[in-house]
Short mmCIF file of C-alpha atoms in Angstrom, two decimals:
data_model
loop_
_atom_site.label_atom_id
_atom_site.label_comp_id
_atom_site.label_asym_id
_atom_site.label_seq_id
_atom_site.Cartn_x
_atom_site.Cartn_y
_atom_site.Cartn_z
CA UNK A 64 28.70 -32.47 21.70
CA UNK A 65 31.10 -30.42 23.81
CA UNK A 66 31.51 -26.63 23.49
CA UNK A 67 34.93 -27.20 21.93
CA UNK A 68 33.37 -29.30 19.21
CA UNK A 69 30.78 -26.62 18.50
CA UNK A 70 33.42 -23.89 18.39
CA UNK A 71 35.47 -26.00 15.91
CA UNK A 72 32.43 -26.41 13.70
CA UNK A 73 31.73 -22.67 13.80
CA UNK A 74 35.33 -21.98 12.87
CA UNK A 75 34.96 -24.24 9.84
CA UNK A 76 31.75 -22.41 8.84
CA UNK A 77 33.56 -19.08 9.21
CA UNK A 78 36.31 -20.28 6.87
CA UNK A 79 33.76 -21.45 4.34
CA UNK A 80 31.90 -18.10 4.59
CA UNK A 81 35.12 -16.29 3.83
CA UNK A 82 35.61 -18.43 0.73
CA UNK A 83 31.99 -17.83 -0.31
CA UNK A 84 32.39 -14.08 0.17
CA UNK A 85 35.49 -14.03 -2.04
CA UNK A 86 33.82 -16.13 -4.68
CA UNK A 87 30.66 -14.01 -4.58
CA UNK A 88 32.69 -10.90 -5.13
CA UNK A 89 34.45 -12.50 -8.10
CA UNK A 90 31.05 -13.61 -9.48
CA UNK A 91 29.64 -10.09 -9.20
CA UNK A 92 32.72 -8.62 -10.94
CA UNK A 93 32.27 -11.04 -13.85
CA UNK A 94 28.54 -10.25 -13.92
CA UNK A 95 29.45 -6.60 -14.40
CA UNK A 96 31.69 -7.63 -17.35
CA UNK A 97 28.73 -9.50 -18.76
CA UNK A 98 26.61 -6.37 -18.41
CA UNK A 99 29.17 -4.36 -20.31
CA UNK A 100 29.11 -6.95 -23.11
CA UNK A 101 25.33 -6.91 -23.15
CA UNK A 102 25.35 -3.10 -23.37
CA UNK A 103 27.75 -3.14 -26.35
CA UNK A 104 25.67 -5.77 -28.14
CA UNK A 105 22.19 -4.64 -27.19
CA UNK A 106 21.28 -7.74 -25.24
CA UNK A 107 18.74 -7.91 -22.41
CA UNK A 108 19.79 -8.53 -18.79
CA UNK A 109 17.49 -11.48 -18.23
CA UNK A 110 18.46 -14.74 -19.98
CA UNK A 111 15.81 -17.07 -18.63
CA UNK A 112 17.05 -20.07 -20.63
CA UNK A 113 20.59 -19.65 -19.25
CA UNK A 114 19.31 -19.44 -15.65
CA UNK A 115 17.22 -22.62 -16.08
CA UNK A 116 20.19 -24.47 -17.46
CA UNK A 117 22.34 -23.50 -14.47
CA UNK A 118 19.65 -24.44 -11.98
CA UNK A 119 19.24 -27.86 -13.70
CA UNK A 120 22.97 -28.42 -13.56
CA UNK A 121 23.16 -27.42 -9.89
CA UNK A 122 20.20 -29.60 -9.00
CA UNK A 123 21.84 -32.68 -10.57
CA UNK A 124 25.20 -31.88 -8.97
CA UNK A 125 24.04 -31.41 -5.38
CA UNK A 126 21.14 -33.92 -5.26
CA UNK A 127 18.73 -34.56 -2.44
CA UNK A 128 18.12 -33.39 0.23
CA UNK A 129 19.84 -30.09 -0.59
CA UNK A 130 18.37 -29.59 -4.02
CA UNK A 131 15.64 -27.11 -3.05
CA UNK A 132 18.00 -25.11 -0.77
CA UNK A 133 20.57 -24.89 -3.60
CA UNK A 134 17.91 -23.61 -5.99
CA UNK A 135 16.89 -20.94 -3.43
CA UNK A 136 20.49 -19.85 -3.02
CA UNK A 137 21.24 -19.63 -6.72
CA UNK A 138 17.91 -17.87 -7.49
CA UNK A 139 18.96 -15.26 -4.96
CA UNK A 140 22.35 -14.88 -6.60
CA UNK A 141 20.71 -14.60 -10.01
CA UNK A 142 18.49 -11.83 -8.66
CA UNK A 143 21.51 -10.04 -7.18
CA UNK A 144 23.36 -10.28 -10.46
CA UNK A 145 20.43 -8.94 -12.46
CA UNK A 146 20.06 -6.08 -10.04
CA UNK A 147 23.73 -5.23 -10.33
CA UNK A 148 23.60 -5.37 -14.11
CA UNK A 149 20.41 -3.37 -14.24
CA UNK A 150 21.97 -0.62 -12.21
CA UNK A 151 24.86 -0.49 -14.68
CA UNK A 152 22.74 -0.61 -17.83
CA UNK A 153 19.73 1.46 -16.85
CA UNK A 154 19.27 5.07 -17.76
CA UNK A 155 19.45 7.26 -14.71
CA UNK A 156 16.05 7.53 -13.04
CA UNK A 157 14.95 11.08 -12.15
CA UNK A 158 13.09 9.83 -9.03
CA UNK A 159 15.91 10.99 -6.76
CA UNK A 160 15.82 14.42 -8.34
CA UNK A 161 12.06 14.63 -7.96
CA UNK A 162 12.25 13.65 -4.33
CA UNK A 163 15.07 16.13 -3.64
CA UNK A 164 13.11 18.90 -5.38
CA UNK A 165 10.08 18.07 -3.22
CA UNK A 166 12.12 18.11 -0.03
CA UNK A 167 13.42 21.57 -0.89
CA UNK A 168 10.06 22.96 -1.98
CA UNK A 169 7.82 21.53 0.79
CA UNK A 170 7.26 23.85 3.77
CA UNK A 171 8.54 22.76 7.10
CA UNK A 172 5.06 22.63 8.64
CA UNK A 173 1.92 21.00 7.32
CA UNK A 174 -0.64 23.70 6.40
CA UNK A 175 -3.36 24.76 8.82
CA UNK A 176 -5.73 26.02 6.10
CA UNK A 177 -6.58 24.42 2.75
CA UNK A 178 -9.37 23.68 0.29
CA UNK A 179 -10.05 19.99 0.76
CA UNK A 180 -12.12 17.51 -1.25
CA UNK A 181 -14.19 14.91 0.59
CA UNK A 182 -16.56 12.31 -0.58
CA UNK A 183 -20.17 12.52 0.68
CA UNK A 184 -21.93 15.14 2.73
CA UNK A 185 -21.22 17.05 6.00
CA UNK A 186 -20.79 14.69 8.98
CA UNK A 187 -18.85 12.00 7.04
CA UNK A 188 -15.83 10.30 8.56
CA UNK A 189 -13.77 11.91 5.77
CA UNK A 190 -14.95 15.26 7.14
CA UNK A 191 -13.72 14.25 10.60
CA UNK A 192 -10.33 13.27 9.16
CA UNK A 193 -10.03 16.61 7.31
CA UNK A 194 -10.88 18.55 10.46
CA UNK A 195 -8.17 16.70 12.44
CA UNK A 196 -5.55 17.19 9.75
CA UNK A 197 -6.34 20.91 9.12
CA UNK A 198 -7.28 23.54 11.69
CA UNK A 199 -9.40 25.43 9.23
CA UNK A 200 -10.34 23.24 6.20
CA UNK A 201 -12.58 24.62 3.48
CA UNK A 202 -14.33 21.42 2.44
CA UNK A 203 -15.84 20.71 -1.00
CA UNK A 204 -18.03 17.66 -1.15
CA UNK A 205 -18.21 15.20 -4.09
CA UNK A 206 -20.60 12.33 -4.68
CA UNK A 207 -17.93 9.72 -5.30
CA UNK A 208 -14.32 8.82 -4.48
CA UNK A 209 -13.51 9.41 -8.15
CA UNK A 210 -14.83 12.97 -7.75
CA UNK A 211 -12.20 13.56 -5.01
CA UNK A 212 -9.40 12.23 -7.25
CA UNK A 213 -10.64 14.41 -10.13
CA UNK A 214 -10.84 17.54 -7.96
CA UNK A 215 -7.22 17.15 -6.85
CA UNK A 216 -5.88 16.21 -10.33
CA UNK A 217 -7.67 19.22 -11.94
CA UNK A 218 -6.58 21.65 -9.23
CA UNK A 219 -10.07 22.38 -7.90
CA UNK A 220 -8.84 21.45 -4.42
CA UNK A 221 -5.36 21.42 -3.01
CA UNK A 222 -5.95 18.20 -1.05
CA UNK A 223 -8.31 15.26 -0.99
CA UNK A 224 -9.26 12.92 1.89
CA UNK A 225 -9.83 9.24 1.12
CA UNK A 226 -10.41 6.20 3.34
CA UNK A 227 -8.18 3.24 2.40
CA UNK A 228 -8.39 0.63 5.09
CA UNK A 229 -10.38 -0.38 8.16
CA UNK A 230 -8.85 -2.45 10.97
CA UNK A 231 -11.76 -4.93 11.11
CA UNK A 232 -13.20 -4.91 7.56
CA UNK A 233 -10.06 -4.51 5.42
CA UNK A 234 -9.20 -2.30 2.45
CA UNK A 235 -11.51 0.07 0.64
CA UNK A 236 -11.10 -1.70 -2.68
CA UNK A 237 -12.78 1.03 -4.78
CA UNK A 238 -10.20 3.61 -3.70
CA UNK A 239 -7.31 1.27 -4.48
CA UNK A 240 -8.78 0.57 -7.93
CA UNK A 241 -9.06 4.36 -8.63
CA UNK A 242 -5.44 4.83 -7.71
CA UNK A 243 -4.47 3.23 -11.00
CA UNK A 244 -6.09 5.99 -13.03
CA UNK A 245 -4.98 9.30 -11.43
CA UNK A 246 -1.79 11.23 -10.87
CA UNK A 247 -1.52 12.15 -7.22
CA UNK A 248 0.78 11.98 -4.19
CA UNK A 249 0.11 11.12 -0.55
CA UNK A 250 1.04 14.10 1.65
CA UNK A 251 -0.19 12.80 5.01
CA UNK A 252 -2.01 9.89 6.58
CA UNK A 253 -4.30 9.73 9.64
CA UNK A 254 -5.88 6.91 11.59
CA UNK A 255 -9.26 7.56 13.23
CA UNK A 256 -11.21 5.49 15.77
CA UNK A 257 -14.59 4.84 14.24
CA UNK A 258 -17.78 4.40 16.29
CA UNK A 259 -20.94 3.41 14.45
CA UNK A 260 -24.34 4.35 15.89
CA UNK A 261 -27.88 3.22 15.12
CA UNK A 262 -30.24 6.21 14.64
CA UNK A 263 -33.67 7.05 13.25
CA UNK A 264 -36.19 9.81 13.25
CA UNK A 265 -37.60 10.94 16.57
CA UNK A 266 -40.22 8.59 17.94
CA UNK A 267 -39.08 5.56 15.93
CA UNK A 268 -38.58 2.38 17.91
CA UNK A 269 -36.04 -0.37 17.18
CA UNK A 270 -38.95 -2.78 16.55
CA UNK A 271 -40.30 -0.44 13.83
CA UNK A 272 -37.20 -0.65 11.61
CA UNK A 273 -37.75 -2.33 8.23
CA UNK A 274 -34.74 -0.90 6.27
CA UNK A 275 -31.26 0.31 7.22
CA UNK A 276 -29.02 2.60 5.21
CA UNK A 277 -25.25 2.88 5.47
CA UNK A 278 -21.91 2.47 3.65
CA UNK A 279 -20.72 -1.08 2.89
CA UNK A 280 -17.73 -0.70 5.16
CA UNK A 281 -19.89 0.36 8.12
CA UNK A 282 -22.34 -2.48 7.37
CA UNK A 283 -19.46 -4.93 7.41
CA UNK A 284 -18.06 -3.54 10.63
CA UNK A 285 -21.45 -3.91 12.39
CA UNK A 286 -22.18 -7.46 11.21
CA UNK A 287 -22.78 -8.93 14.69
CA UNK A 288 -25.43 -6.34 15.46
CA UNK A 289 -27.16 -6.65 12.11
CA UNK A 290 -27.41 -10.45 12.10
CA UNK A 291 -29.66 -10.25 15.18
CA UNK A 292 -32.20 -8.13 13.33
CA UNK A 293 -34.88 -10.17 11.57
CA UNK A 294 -36.63 -9.25 8.32
CA UNK A 295 -34.76 -5.98 7.94
CA UNK A 296 -33.46 -4.86 4.53
CA UNK A 297 -29.91 -3.40 4.42
CA UNK A 298 -29.31 -0.83 1.70
CA UNK A 299 -25.86 0.34 0.77
CA UNK A 300 -25.29 4.02 0.05
CA UNK A 301 -22.25 6.20 -0.69
CA UNK A 302 -21.28 6.94 2.92
CA UNK A 303 -22.57 6.97 6.49
CA UNK A 304 -23.34 10.71 6.57
CA UNK A 305 -25.50 10.38 3.42
CA UNK A 306 -27.26 7.50 5.12
CA UNK A 307 -28.22 9.77 8.05
CA UNK A 308 -29.37 12.48 5.63
CA UNK A 309 -31.51 10.01 3.68
CA UNK A 310 -33.30 8.99 6.90
CA UNK A 311 -33.74 12.59 8.03
CA UNK A 312 -35.18 13.72 4.63
CA UNK A 313 -37.50 10.72 4.25
CA UNK A 314 -41.18 10.62 5.11
CA UNK A 315 -40.82 7.06 6.36
CA UNK A 316 -40.72 6.15 10.03
CA UNK A 317 -39.50 2.59 9.54
CA UNK A 318 -35.95 3.32 8.39
CA UNK A 319 -32.70 3.84 10.24
CA UNK A 320 -29.04 4.74 9.55
CA UNK A 321 -25.70 3.53 10.78
CA UNK A 322 -23.72 6.71 11.15
CA UNK A 323 -21.57 8.89 13.43
CA UNK A 324 -22.62 10.79 16.51
CA UNK A 325 -21.87 14.02 14.61
CA UNK A 326 -24.65 13.14 12.17
CA UNK A 327 -27.05 12.50 15.00
CA UNK A 328 -27.11 16.17 15.94
CA UNK A 329 -26.43 17.48 12.45
CA UNK A 330 -29.47 15.81 10.90
CA UNK A 331 -31.73 15.91 13.98
CA UNK A 332 -32.01 12.15 14.51
CA UNK A 333 -32.58 10.07 17.64
CA UNK A 334 -30.13 7.49 18.98
CA UNK A 335 -31.49 3.94 19.11
CA UNK A 336 -28.26 2.17 20.04
CA UNK A 337 -24.65 3.48 20.55
CA UNK A 338 -21.46 1.89 19.35
CA UNK A 339 -22.83 -1.05 17.41
CA UNK A 340 -19.55 -1.95 15.68
CA UNK A 341 -18.39 -5.50 16.30
CA UNK A 342 -15.14 -4.43 18.01
CA UNK A 343 -14.25 -1.27 19.99
CA UNK A 344 -10.80 -1.34 18.45
CA UNK A 345 -12.22 -0.16 15.12
CA UNK A 346 -10.00 2.24 13.19
CA UNK A 347 -9.99 3.52 9.66
CA UNK A 348 -6.92 4.81 7.81
CA UNK A 349 -7.34 7.86 5.61
CA UNK A 350 -4.84 9.38 3.15
CA UNK A 351 -4.52 13.06 2.29
CA UNK A 352 -3.65 13.35 -1.40
CA UNK A 353 -2.16 16.28 -3.33
CA UNK A 354 -1.32 16.93 -6.93
CA UNK A 355 2.27 17.85 -6.23
CA UNK A 356 4.73 15.69 -4.31
CA UNK A 357 5.03 17.04 -0.78
CA UNK A 358 7.39 15.46 1.76
CA UNK A 359 7.27 17.05 5.20
CA UNK A 360 9.98 16.68 7.91
CA UNK A 361 9.69 13.48 9.83
CA UNK A 362 8.01 11.51 7.02
CA UNK A 363 8.66 7.83 7.63
CA UNK A 364 6.16 5.91 5.50
CA UNK A 365 6.38 5.28 1.75
CA UNK A 366 3.66 3.98 -0.55
CA UNK A 367 4.22 2.48 -3.99
CA UNK A 368 2.36 0.89 -6.87
CA UNK A 369 4.11 -1.89 -8.79
CA UNK A 370 3.31 -4.40 -11.44
CA UNK A 371 5.66 -7.37 -11.62
CA UNK A 372 6.89 -9.69 -14.36
CA UNK A 373 4.46 -12.52 -14.94
CA UNK A 374 6.84 -15.30 -13.92
CA UNK A 375 7.50 -17.45 -10.81
CA UNK A 376 9.00 -15.78 -7.72
CA UNK A 377 8.84 -12.26 -9.06
CA UNK A 378 6.95 -11.00 -6.01
CA UNK A 379 9.33 -12.91 -3.70
CA UNK A 380 12.38 -11.35 -5.36
CA UNK A 381 10.92 -7.84 -4.99
CA UNK A 382 10.08 -8.31 -1.34
CA UNK A 383 13.55 -9.78 -0.76
CA UNK A 384 15.16 -6.61 -2.07
CA UNK A 385 13.39 -4.55 0.55
CA UNK A 386 14.20 -7.11 3.24
CA UNK A 387 17.87 -6.94 2.33
CA UNK A 388 17.80 -3.25 3.21
CA UNK A 389 16.05 -3.92 6.52
CA UNK A 390 12.85 -2.20 5.28
CA UNK A 391 9.69 -3.28 7.05
CA UNK A 392 6.77 -3.97 4.71
CA UNK A 393 3.57 -2.93 6.54
CA UNK A 394 1.01 -3.56 3.85
CA UNK A 395 0.79 -5.46 0.58
CA UNK A 396 -2.46 -5.12 -1.41
CA UNK A 397 -3.05 -6.74 -4.82
CA UNK A 398 -5.74 -5.59 -7.25
CA UNK A 399 -6.53 -7.03 -10.68
CA UNK A 400 -5.47 -5.00 -13.76
CA UNK A 401 -8.61 -4.31 -15.81
CA UNK A 402 -8.63 -6.06 -19.20
CA UNK A 403 -5.80 -8.46 -18.27
CA UNK A 404 -5.90 -12.18 -17.58
CA UNK A 405 -5.03 -12.76 -13.91
CA UNK A 406 -2.43 -9.97 -13.77
CA UNK A 407 -2.24 -7.71 -10.76
CA UNK A 408 -0.98 -4.37 -9.51
CA UNK A 409 0.63 -4.43 -6.06
CA UNK A 410 0.38 -1.63 -3.54
CA UNK A 411 3.15 -1.49 -0.99
CA UNK A 412 3.38 0.42 2.24
CA UNK A 413 6.87 0.59 3.73
CA UNK A 414 8.38 1.91 6.98
CA UNK A 415 11.19 3.85 5.35
CA UNK A 416 12.68 7.23 4.68
CA UNK A 417 13.68 8.96 1.49
CA UNK A 418 16.91 9.97 3.23
CA UNK A 419 18.27 6.47 2.66
CA UNK A 420 20.48 6.46 -0.49
CA UNK A 421 20.29 2.68 -0.75
CA UNK A 422 16.48 2.82 -0.76
CA UNK A 423 16.43 5.50 -3.38
CA UNK A 424 18.72 3.39 -5.56
CA UNK A 425 16.31 0.46 -5.24
CA UNK A 426 13.29 2.62 -6.04
CA UNK A 427 15.13 4.04 -9.05
CA UNK A 428 15.92 0.48 -10.23
CA UNK A 429 12.24 -0.44 -9.90
CA UNK A 430 11.19 2.75 -11.81
CA UNK A 431 13.61 1.83 -14.64
CA UNK A 432 12.00 -1.57 -15.18
CA UNK A 433 9.42 -1.97 -17.97
CA UNK A 434 6.68 -2.77 -15.52
CA UNK A 435 4.33 -0.21 -13.94
CA UNK A 436 5.87 1.81 -11.09
CA UNK A 437 4.50 4.79 -9.20
CA UNK A 438 6.03 6.47 -6.14
CA UNK A 439 2.88 7.60 -4.29
CA UNK A 440 4.60 9.53 -1.56
CA UNK A 441 6.63 9.66 1.65
CA UNK A 442 4.54 10.86 4.56
CA UNK A 443 3.68 10.72 8.24
CA UNK A 444 0.63 8.89 9.52
CA UNK A 445 -0.88 10.53 12.61
CA UNK A 446 -3.27 9.05 15.13
#
């Protein structure tokens, strides 16, 4: 095929695209008229039966091998029409107002001092995250992650620090599950390099160890080291700092902890082996939560919770809406909804800014839908 032939074909496609654009505009204008009729007559936007009839007709009309492509095209147009109609019919979401109020009320600089809730005991990785985020944190310790959420929601602490994901062992599922039950906002994120170390009481040898204590995430991140130990019991506890404290407070000389170097000195233990994590590129993400929405200058990450209609392609259609705005989806986590049959909540992390009017319109549309929606925050994640 010569270049002239290719240019001619592209010209033909350009002409067809012009016709498609004009027809699409006409279709959307008629869809708006349909929305006005539905508003006057109290009808819902979605007419699933009507869409199936159209798809069946299109499938018969176009035939193979373009059948599946035509269905994809028309499903996308249906989604665009529904979105357009929903924007017309929906009550005005106050999300934009809440975000604007937060932008005005939030100080220009992240605070240096604060009362901060952390799970565990001194020496935990959450403590390290708090000390990196705040120059002078006043830390209150709670036994569980739920205690941290409670402290922030009830106003006992201004902020709370929670781990949500490790680069080698995945998400902290218990924290994601608790997010469903509490009102909070993410004010800042931080990513810490995590080094796990094997420690015991002074004089204990590696060959003496019969039981190891640590958090389940640390245990998972040190799997290669642990599988080489024979006849050793592994016991899960609330966090790595507590593991070190358990060993230090015990009368036994046959136990060890997987914990941080800070805990080695803090609890007077002896190092048996340094950096036992499977990979040196081992990082954990922490979020700093607050009761009020705080959006600091430069915030470029947004986190959301969504539930979606229990029907085919609902997740695809939601992701496509973000893709149409050029928004990069950096994380998608699904968690089962307690008491439901195979229904899930979805947690989205987006690279996006609240200064985008188009994005705020989309978020407002999602908030107006009958499904669960929560804007968790717009924030910066530091390293």
